[in-house]
């Protein structure tokens, strides 16, 4: 990062939905640990500034090995809790305080031009106190990027109908009122998707474990493909692409 020339350059690898050691992916013939090792080898070559963990790490026992490996790697990382995560377990390895002293992991970071907000949607909702905090910190003077496990904008997929964030419309309305560009980086739906509605652009990142096929009336699993997202921030501009692998 070069502040003398007012250039802020940040490359983030967004990885999400690992589901380590869970029975469902194992029954589908998915080796999430192997997928992650393949992906991590690729990330190491990219010279990323940060790894963002988008949630759903998996069974409690998987957390120690996962975070130990990240700590050994030495690349700074951030975390958004998902509905398959355990607060007490995850915060043994990654902890941030919040002003309400809740058992929830929400926090923010900022630089000269960007405000990065990390929300906790592990209960499939955003708590009233977290919502109040969120409304207080969002400001139209900086480029806002939100990292959250669940999508905030609706996505045309069966998973959205079954497992959406319960109070996402409240969040969306707060952001629409800003009339200022907002980027949302999320996962949860096990697919790649991008859309822009008014001032909000939302990127859904594919899963480390398995994908859910879009445009189907019921949940159909794709156990062959897995991927992650690269997010390049240059001052207040964002470019992104997904990196895919097959087994």
PDB file of N, CA and C in Angstrom, residues 18 20 27 49 67 81 96 107 144 146 150-151 156 171 197 203 209 239:
ATOM      1  N   UNK A  18     -17.024 -24.098   4.190  1.00  0.00           N
ATOM      2  CA  UNK A  18     -16.113 -25.242   4.204  1.00  0.00           C
ATOM      3  C   UNK A  18     -16.844 -26.526   4.621  1.00  0.00           C
ATOM      4  N   UNK A  20     -16.314 -28.472   7.184  1.00  0.00           N
ATOM      5  CA  UNK A  20     -15.366 -29.520   7.538  1.00  0.00           C
ATOM      6  C   UNK A  20     -15.995 -30.550   8.483  1.00  0.00           C
ATOM      7  N   UNK A  27     -21.216 -37.625   3.110  1.00  0.00           N
ATOM      8  CA  UNK A  27     -22.136 -38.567   2.453  1.00  0.00           C
ATOM      9  C   UNK A  27     -22.238 -38.312   0.958  1.00  0.00           C
ATOM     10  N   UNK A  49      -3.335  -9.688   0.388  1.00  0.00           N
ATOM     11  CA  UNK A  49      -3.105  -8.943   1.623  1.00  0.00           C
ATOM     12  C   UNK A  49      -3.926  -9.486   2.785  1.00  0.00           C
ATOM     13  N   UNK A  67      -7.594 -22.899  12.006  1.00  0.00           N
ATOM     14  CA  UNK A  67      -7.002 -21.625  12.416  1.00  0.00           C
ATOM     15  C   UNK A  67      -5.499 -21.751  12.653  1.00  0.00           C
ATOM     16  N   UNK A  81     -19.157 -14.825  10.900  1.00  0.00           N
ATOM     17  CA  UNK A  81     -19.745 -16.073  11.395  1.00  0.00           C
ATOM     18  C   UNK A  81     -20.933 -16.500  10.543  1.00  0.00           C
ATOM     19  N   UNK A  96     -13.084 -10.390  18.391  1.00  0.00           N
ATOM     20  CA  UNK A  96     -13.204  -8.943  18.336  1.00  0.00           C
ATOM     21  C   UNK A  96     -14.317  -8.533  19.305  1.00  0.00           C
ATOM     22  N   UNK A 107     -17.830  -6.165  13.834  1.00  0.00           N
ATOM     23  CA  UNK A 107     -16.779  -5.182  14.039  1.00  0.00           C
ATOM     24  C   UNK A 107     -16.552  -4.447  12.721  1.00  0.00           C
ATOM     25  N   UNK A 144     -18.308   1.772   1.244  1.00  0.00           N
ATOM     26  CA  UNK A 144     -18.686   0.754   2.228  1.00  0.00           C
ATOM     27  C   UNK A 144     -18.623  -0.631   1.604  1.00  0.00           C
ATOM     28  N   UNK A 146     -19.301  -4.582   2.892  1.00  0.00           N
ATOM     29  CA  UNK A 146     -19.851  -5.384   3.987  1.00  0.00           C
ATOM     30  C   UNK A 146     -19.526  -6.851   3.748  1.00  0.00           C
ATOM     31  N   UNK A 150     -24.685 -14.417   5.147  1.00  0.00           N
ATOM     32  CA  UNK A 150     -25.933 -14.489   4.373  1.00  0.00           C
ATOM     33  C   UNK A 150     -26.038 -13.324   3.378  1.00  0.00           C
ATOM     34  N   UNK A 151     -26.551 -13.574   2.182  1.00  0.00           N
ATOM     35  CA  UNK A 151     -26.857 -12.464   1.268  1.00  0.00           C
ATOM     36  C   UNK A 151     -27.906 -11.519   1.867  1.00  0.00           C
ATOM     37  N   UNK A 156     -32.243 -15.394  -6.991  1.00  0.00           N
ATOM     38  CA  UNK A 156     -33.232 -16.296  -7.583  1.00  0.00           C
ATOM     39  C   UNK A 156     -32.727 -17.744  -7.569  1.00  0.00           C
ATOM     40  N   UNK A 171     -31.941  -4.353   6.663  1.00  0.00           N
ATOM     41  CA  UNK A 171     -30.574  -3.966   6.300  1.00  0.00           C
ATOM     42  C   UNK A 171     -30.538  -3.293   4.934  1.00  0.00           C
ATOM     43  N   UNK A 197     -28.450  -3.650  -7.401  1.00  0.00           N
ATOM     44  CA  UNK A 197     -29.783  -3.067  -7.236  1.00  0.00           C
ATOM     45  C   UNK A 197     -29.598  -1.685  -6.611  1.00  0.00           C
ATOM     46  N   UNK A 203     -21.979  -9.622  -4.165  1.00  0.00           N
ATOM     47  CA  UNK A 203     -21.240 -10.749  -4.722  1.00  0.00           C
ATOM     48  C   UNK A 203     -21.390 -11.958  -3.807  1.00  0.00           C
ATOM     49  N   UNK A 209     -16.630 -26.338  -0.196  1.00  0.00           N
ATOM     50  CA  UNK A 209     -17.070 -27.736  -0.097  1.00  0.00           C
ATOM     51  C   UNK A 209     -17.790 -28.227  -1.351  1.00  0.00           C
ATOM     52  N   UNK A 239     -12.645  -4.557  -8.127  1.00  0.00           N
ATOM     53  CA  UNK A 239     -12.710  -5.552  -9.193  1.00  0.00           C
ATOM     54  C   UNK A 239     -12.728  -6.931  -8.540  1.00  0.00           C
TER      55      UNK A 239
END
